[in-house]
Coordinates of C-alpha atoms in Angstrom, one line a residue:
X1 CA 0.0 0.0 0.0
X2 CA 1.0 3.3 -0.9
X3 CA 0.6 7.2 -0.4
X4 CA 0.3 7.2 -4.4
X5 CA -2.2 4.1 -4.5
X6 CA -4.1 6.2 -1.5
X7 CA -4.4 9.7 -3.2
X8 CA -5.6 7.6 -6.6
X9 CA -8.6 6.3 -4.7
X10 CA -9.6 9.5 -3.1
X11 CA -9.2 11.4 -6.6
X12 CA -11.7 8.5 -8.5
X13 CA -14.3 9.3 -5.4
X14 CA -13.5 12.9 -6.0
X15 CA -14.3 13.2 -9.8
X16 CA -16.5 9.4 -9.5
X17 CA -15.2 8.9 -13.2
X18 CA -11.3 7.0 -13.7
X19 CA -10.9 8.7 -16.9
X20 CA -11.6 12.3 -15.6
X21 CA -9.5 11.2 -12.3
X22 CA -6.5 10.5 -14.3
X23 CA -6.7 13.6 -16.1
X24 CA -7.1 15.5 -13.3
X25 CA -4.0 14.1 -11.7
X26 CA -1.7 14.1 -15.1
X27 CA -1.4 10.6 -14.9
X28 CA -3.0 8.1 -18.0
X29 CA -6.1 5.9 -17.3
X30 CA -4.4 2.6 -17.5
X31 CA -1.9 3.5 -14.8
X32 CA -4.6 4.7 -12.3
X33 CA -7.1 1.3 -12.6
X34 CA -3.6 -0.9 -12.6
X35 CA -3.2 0.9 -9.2
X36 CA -6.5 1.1 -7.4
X37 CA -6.6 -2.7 -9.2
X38 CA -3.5 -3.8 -7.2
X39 CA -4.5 -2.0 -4.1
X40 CA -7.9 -4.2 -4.2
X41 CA -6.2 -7.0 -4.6
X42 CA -3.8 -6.4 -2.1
X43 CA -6.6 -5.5 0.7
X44 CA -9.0 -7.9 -0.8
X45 CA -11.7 -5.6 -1.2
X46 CA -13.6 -4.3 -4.0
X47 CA -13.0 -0.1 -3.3
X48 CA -15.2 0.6 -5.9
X49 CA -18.5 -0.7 -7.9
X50 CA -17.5 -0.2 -11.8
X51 CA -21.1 -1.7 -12.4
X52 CA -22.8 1.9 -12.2
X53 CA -22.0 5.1 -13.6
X54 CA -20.7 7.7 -12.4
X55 CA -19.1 4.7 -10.5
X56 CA -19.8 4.6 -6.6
X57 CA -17.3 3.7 -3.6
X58 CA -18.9 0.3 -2.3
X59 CA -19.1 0.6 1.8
X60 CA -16.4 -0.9 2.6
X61 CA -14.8 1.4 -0.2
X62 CA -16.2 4.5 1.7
X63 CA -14.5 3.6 5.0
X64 CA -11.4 3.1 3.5
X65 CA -11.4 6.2 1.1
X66 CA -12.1 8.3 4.6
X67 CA -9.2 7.2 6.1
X68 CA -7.2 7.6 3.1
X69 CA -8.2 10.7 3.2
X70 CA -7.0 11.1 6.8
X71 CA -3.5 9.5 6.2
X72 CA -3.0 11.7 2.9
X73 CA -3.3 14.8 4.8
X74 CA -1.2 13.7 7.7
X75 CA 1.4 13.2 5.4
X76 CA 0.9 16.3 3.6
X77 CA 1.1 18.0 7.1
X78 CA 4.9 16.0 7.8
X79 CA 6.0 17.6 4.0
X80 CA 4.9 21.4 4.9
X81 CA 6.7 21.3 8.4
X82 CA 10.0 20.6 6.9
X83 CA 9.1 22.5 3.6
X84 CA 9.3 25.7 6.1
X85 CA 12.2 25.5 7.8
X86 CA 15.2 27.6 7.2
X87 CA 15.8 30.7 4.9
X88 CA 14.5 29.2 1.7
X89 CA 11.0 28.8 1.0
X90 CA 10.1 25.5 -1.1
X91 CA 8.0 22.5 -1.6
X92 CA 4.3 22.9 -3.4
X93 CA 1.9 25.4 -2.6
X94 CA -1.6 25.0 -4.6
X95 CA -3.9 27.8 -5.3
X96 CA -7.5 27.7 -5.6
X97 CA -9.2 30.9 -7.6
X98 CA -11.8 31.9 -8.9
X99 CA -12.0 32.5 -12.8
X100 CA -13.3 36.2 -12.4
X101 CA -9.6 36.8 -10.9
X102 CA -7.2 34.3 -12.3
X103 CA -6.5 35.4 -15.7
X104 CA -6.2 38.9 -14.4
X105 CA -4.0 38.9 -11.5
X106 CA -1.9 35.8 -11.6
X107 CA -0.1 37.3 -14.6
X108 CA 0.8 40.4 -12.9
X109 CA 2.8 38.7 -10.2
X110 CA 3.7 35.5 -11.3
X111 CA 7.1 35.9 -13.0
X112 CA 7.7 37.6 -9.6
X113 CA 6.9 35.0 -7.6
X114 CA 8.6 32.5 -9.6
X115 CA 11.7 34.4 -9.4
X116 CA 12.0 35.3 -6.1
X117 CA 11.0 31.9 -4.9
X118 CA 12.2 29.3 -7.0
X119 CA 11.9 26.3 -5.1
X120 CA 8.1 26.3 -4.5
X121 CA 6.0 24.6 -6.7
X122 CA 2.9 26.5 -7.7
X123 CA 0.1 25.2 -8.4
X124 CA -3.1 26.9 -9.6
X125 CA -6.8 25.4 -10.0
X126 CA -9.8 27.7 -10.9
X127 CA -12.9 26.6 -8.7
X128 CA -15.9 28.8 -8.0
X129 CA -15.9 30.0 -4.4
X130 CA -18.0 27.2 -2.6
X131 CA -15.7 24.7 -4.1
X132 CA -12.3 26.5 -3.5
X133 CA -13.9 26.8 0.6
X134 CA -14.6 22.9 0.3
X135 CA -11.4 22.1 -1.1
X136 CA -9.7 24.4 1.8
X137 CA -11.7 22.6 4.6
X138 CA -10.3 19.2 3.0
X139 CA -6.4 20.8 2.6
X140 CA -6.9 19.7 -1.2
X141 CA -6.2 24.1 -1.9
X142 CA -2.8 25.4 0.7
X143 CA -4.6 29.2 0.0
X144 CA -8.0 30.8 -1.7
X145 CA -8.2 34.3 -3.5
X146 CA -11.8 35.2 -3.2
X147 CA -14.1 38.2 -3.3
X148 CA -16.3 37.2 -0.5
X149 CA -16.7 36.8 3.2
X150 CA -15.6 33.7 4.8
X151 CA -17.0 31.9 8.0
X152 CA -15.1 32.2 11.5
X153 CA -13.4 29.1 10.2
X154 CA -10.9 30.4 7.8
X155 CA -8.5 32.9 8.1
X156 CA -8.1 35.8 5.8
X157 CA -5.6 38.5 4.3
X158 CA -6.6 41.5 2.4
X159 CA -4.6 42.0 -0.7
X160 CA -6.7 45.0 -2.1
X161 CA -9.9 46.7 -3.7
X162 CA -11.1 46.0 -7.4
X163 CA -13.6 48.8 -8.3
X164 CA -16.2 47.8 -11.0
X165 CA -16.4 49.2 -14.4
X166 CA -19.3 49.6 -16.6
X167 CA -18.2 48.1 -20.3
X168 CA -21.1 49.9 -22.9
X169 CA -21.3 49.1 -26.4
X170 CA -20.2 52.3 -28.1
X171 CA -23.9 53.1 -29.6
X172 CA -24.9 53.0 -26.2
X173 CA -26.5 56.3 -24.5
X174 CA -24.2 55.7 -21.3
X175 CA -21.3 55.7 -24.0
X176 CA -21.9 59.4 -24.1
X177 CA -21.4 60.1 -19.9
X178 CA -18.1 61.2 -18.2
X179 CA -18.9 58.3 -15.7
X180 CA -21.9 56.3 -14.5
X181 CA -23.9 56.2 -11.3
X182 CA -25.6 53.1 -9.6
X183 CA -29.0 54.6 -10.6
X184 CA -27.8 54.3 -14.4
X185 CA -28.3 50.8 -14.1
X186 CA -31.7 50.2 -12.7
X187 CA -33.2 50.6 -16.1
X188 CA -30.3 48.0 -18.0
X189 CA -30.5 44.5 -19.0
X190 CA -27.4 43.6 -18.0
X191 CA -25.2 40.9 -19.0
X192 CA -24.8 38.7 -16.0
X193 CA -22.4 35.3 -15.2
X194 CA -24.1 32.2 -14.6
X195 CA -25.2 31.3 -11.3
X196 CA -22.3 30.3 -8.8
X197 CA -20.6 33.0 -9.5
X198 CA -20.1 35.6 -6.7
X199 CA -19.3 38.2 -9.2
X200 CA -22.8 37.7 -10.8
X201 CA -24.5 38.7 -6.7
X202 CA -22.3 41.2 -6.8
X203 CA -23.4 43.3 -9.7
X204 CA -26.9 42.1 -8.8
X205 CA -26.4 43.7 -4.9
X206 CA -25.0 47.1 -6.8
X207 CA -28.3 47.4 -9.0
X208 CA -30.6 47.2 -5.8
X209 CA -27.9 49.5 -3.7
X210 CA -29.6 52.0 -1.5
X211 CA -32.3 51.8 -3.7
X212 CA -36.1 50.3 -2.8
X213 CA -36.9 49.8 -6.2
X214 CA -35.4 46.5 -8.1
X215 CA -34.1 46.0 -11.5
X216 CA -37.3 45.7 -13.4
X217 CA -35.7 44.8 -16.3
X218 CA -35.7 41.1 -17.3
X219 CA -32.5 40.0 -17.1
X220 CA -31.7 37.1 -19.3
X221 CA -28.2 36.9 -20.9
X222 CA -25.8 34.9 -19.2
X223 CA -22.4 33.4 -19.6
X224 CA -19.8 31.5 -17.8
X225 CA -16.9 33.9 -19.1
X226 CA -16.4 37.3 -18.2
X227 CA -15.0 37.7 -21.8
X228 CA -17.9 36.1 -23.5
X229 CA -19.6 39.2 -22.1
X230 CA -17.2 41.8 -23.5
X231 CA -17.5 40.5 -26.7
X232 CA -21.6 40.9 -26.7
X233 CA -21.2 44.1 -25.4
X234 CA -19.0 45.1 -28.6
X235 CA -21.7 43.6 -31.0
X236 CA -23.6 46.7 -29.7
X237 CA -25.8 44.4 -27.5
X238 CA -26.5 47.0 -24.5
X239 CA -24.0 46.8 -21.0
X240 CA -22.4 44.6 -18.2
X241 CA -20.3 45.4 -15.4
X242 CA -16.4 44.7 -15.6
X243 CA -13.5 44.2 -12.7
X244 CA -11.1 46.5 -12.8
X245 CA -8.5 43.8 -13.9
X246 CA -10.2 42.4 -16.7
X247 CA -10.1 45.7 -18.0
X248 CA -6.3 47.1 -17.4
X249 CA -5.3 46.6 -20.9
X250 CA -8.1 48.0 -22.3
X251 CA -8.1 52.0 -23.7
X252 CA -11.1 54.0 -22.7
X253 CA -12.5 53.0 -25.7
X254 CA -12.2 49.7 -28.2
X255 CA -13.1 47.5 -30.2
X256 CA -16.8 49.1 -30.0
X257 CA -16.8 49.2 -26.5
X258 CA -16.4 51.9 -23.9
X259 CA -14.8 51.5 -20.4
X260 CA -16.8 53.4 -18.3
X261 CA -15.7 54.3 -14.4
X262 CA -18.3 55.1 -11.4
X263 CA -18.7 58.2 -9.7
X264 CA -18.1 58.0 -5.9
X265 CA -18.2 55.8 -4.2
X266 CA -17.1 53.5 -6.4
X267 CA -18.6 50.2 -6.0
X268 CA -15.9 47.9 -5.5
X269 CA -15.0 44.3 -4.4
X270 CA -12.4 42.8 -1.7
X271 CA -10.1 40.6 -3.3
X272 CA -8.8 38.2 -0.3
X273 CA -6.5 35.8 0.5
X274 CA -7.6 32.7 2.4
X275 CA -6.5 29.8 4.5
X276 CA -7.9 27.2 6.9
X277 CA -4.8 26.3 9.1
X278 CA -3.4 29.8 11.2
X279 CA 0.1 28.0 11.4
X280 CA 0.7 26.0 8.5
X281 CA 2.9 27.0 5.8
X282 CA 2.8 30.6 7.4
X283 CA 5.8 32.6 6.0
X284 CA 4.8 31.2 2.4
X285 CA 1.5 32.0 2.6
X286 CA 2.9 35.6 4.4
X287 CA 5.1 35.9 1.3
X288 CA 2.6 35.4 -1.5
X289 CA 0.7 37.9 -0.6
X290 CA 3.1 40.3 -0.3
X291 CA 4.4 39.6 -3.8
X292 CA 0.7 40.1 -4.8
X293 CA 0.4 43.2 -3.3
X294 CA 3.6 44.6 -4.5
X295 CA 2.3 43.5 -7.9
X296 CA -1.2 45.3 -8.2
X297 CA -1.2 48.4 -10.4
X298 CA -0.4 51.6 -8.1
X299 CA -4.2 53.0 -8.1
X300 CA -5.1 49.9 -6.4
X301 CA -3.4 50.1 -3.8
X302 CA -5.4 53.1 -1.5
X303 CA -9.3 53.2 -2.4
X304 CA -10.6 55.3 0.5
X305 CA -13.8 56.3 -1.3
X306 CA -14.8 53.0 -2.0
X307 CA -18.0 51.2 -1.6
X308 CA -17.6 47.6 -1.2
X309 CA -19.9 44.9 -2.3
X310 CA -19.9 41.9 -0.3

């Protein structure tokens, strides 16, 4: 029995599919049944019923993929407390982010990272929130960037303030003001991210901000990709809200759209940093955020006008 046969077995119950397992893990399909196989045979128990799909742990299977479980992050915990000691940070350090923020930021600061750092392994994994919370509850993620509120459970590091930009097709009548108010958007269908995605209650929460009246308008476009929805805007189909990051490379106006800013205060979201173990890992966690910080475009850095959207 091995830690590799272990972490194969909790990755099938994970994804309940071998194929998608293997990918997940970069290893080939062949390799991952030939090892849960041996493992079976060495235990002689059947982990898992192949009979049904997606397949399904069997019972004994489930008792045995818990404890797995258990000894996997035990042994994960013996690998970070040496990984920490001394001057030089190393070992792996995996990231769980959400896809409103990854292609944005992680650019910005990762060549930084890299270099200053060069003996930690990075590893990054989009996830929607709930799922990069669940995989921090179950040590699968080391750290979370997030733009929400966590629970007393995890622990938490501000990295800075993203204000939210309007993005308005250029025929558009807001096209034609210096900057937009929240009241500009009560009368918008607005292109919104599918459900699960905090930015999507977000730019709901700043239409019905300190306002009694709620968007009236039906709104019914949605995507999964925040640059799906920049490229209907520029087909001239009406407005949707924009983090400041997606749009840094952007002129005030492009490509038929037009990047519009908010008057004060400017809605704007908390872009955290979270953990689930206080101790753990501590000066590397301590040290990627403070290459992220020293990363962020300078007007990022001091927002005291801002309104923030939780």
């Amino acid at each position: 029995m091995t830690l590799t046969q272990l972490s194969y077995i909790v990755a099938v119950d994970k994804h309940r599919h071998f194929a998608t397992a293997a990918q997940k893990i970069y290893i080939t399909q062949p390799t991952l049944s030939m090892q849960i196989q041996k493992l079976e045979d060495e235990l002689g128990v059947l982990i898992f019923d192949r009979s049904k799909t997606p397949v399904v742990p069997t019972a004994m299977g489930e008792e045995i993929i818990e404890q797995a479980k258990l000894i996997l992050s035990g042994a994960k915990h013996i690998e970070d407390m040496v990984a920490v000691q001394g001057d030089n940070l190393r070992g792996t350090f995996r990231v769980g982010i959400i896809p409103t923020i990854a292609p944005y930021l992680v650019p910005l600061f990762l060549k930084s990272f890299v270099d200053t750092y060069p003996e930690v392994e990075l590893i990054f994994e989009e996830a929607l929130t709930a799922e990069v919370l669940k995989g921090l509850n179950e040590d699968y993620f080391d750290v979370g960037i997030i733009a929400t509120p966590t629970d007393k459970h995890m622990y938490e590091k501000d990295l800075f303030l993203e204000p939210f930009l309007g993005y308005v097709s250029a025929d558009h009548e807001l096209a034609k003001k210096d900057k937009l108010c929240i009241d500009d958007l009560y009368k918008e269908d607005l292109w919104l991210l599918n459900e699960g995605h905090c930015f999507r209650d977000q730019t709901i929460k700043i239409c019905k901000q300190n306002n009694e009246k709620l968007n009236k308008a039906p709104i019914i476009f949605e995507s999964g990709n925040l640059e799906t929805l920049k490229r209907l805007v520029e087909q001239n189909f009406g407005i949707t809200l924009m983090p400041y990051l997606a749009m840094n490379d952007y002129d005030t106006r492009c490509a038929n759209g037009v990047v519009k800013q908010f008057e004060d205060p400017i809605p704007s979201r908390k872009i955290r940093l979270v953990y689930s173990r206080e101790f753990l890992k501590k000066n590397l966690i301590e040290a990627f955020a403070d290459i992220i910080k020293s990363s962020i475009p300078e007007e990022l850095e001091s927002q005291d006008e801002a309104m923030v959207i939780e």
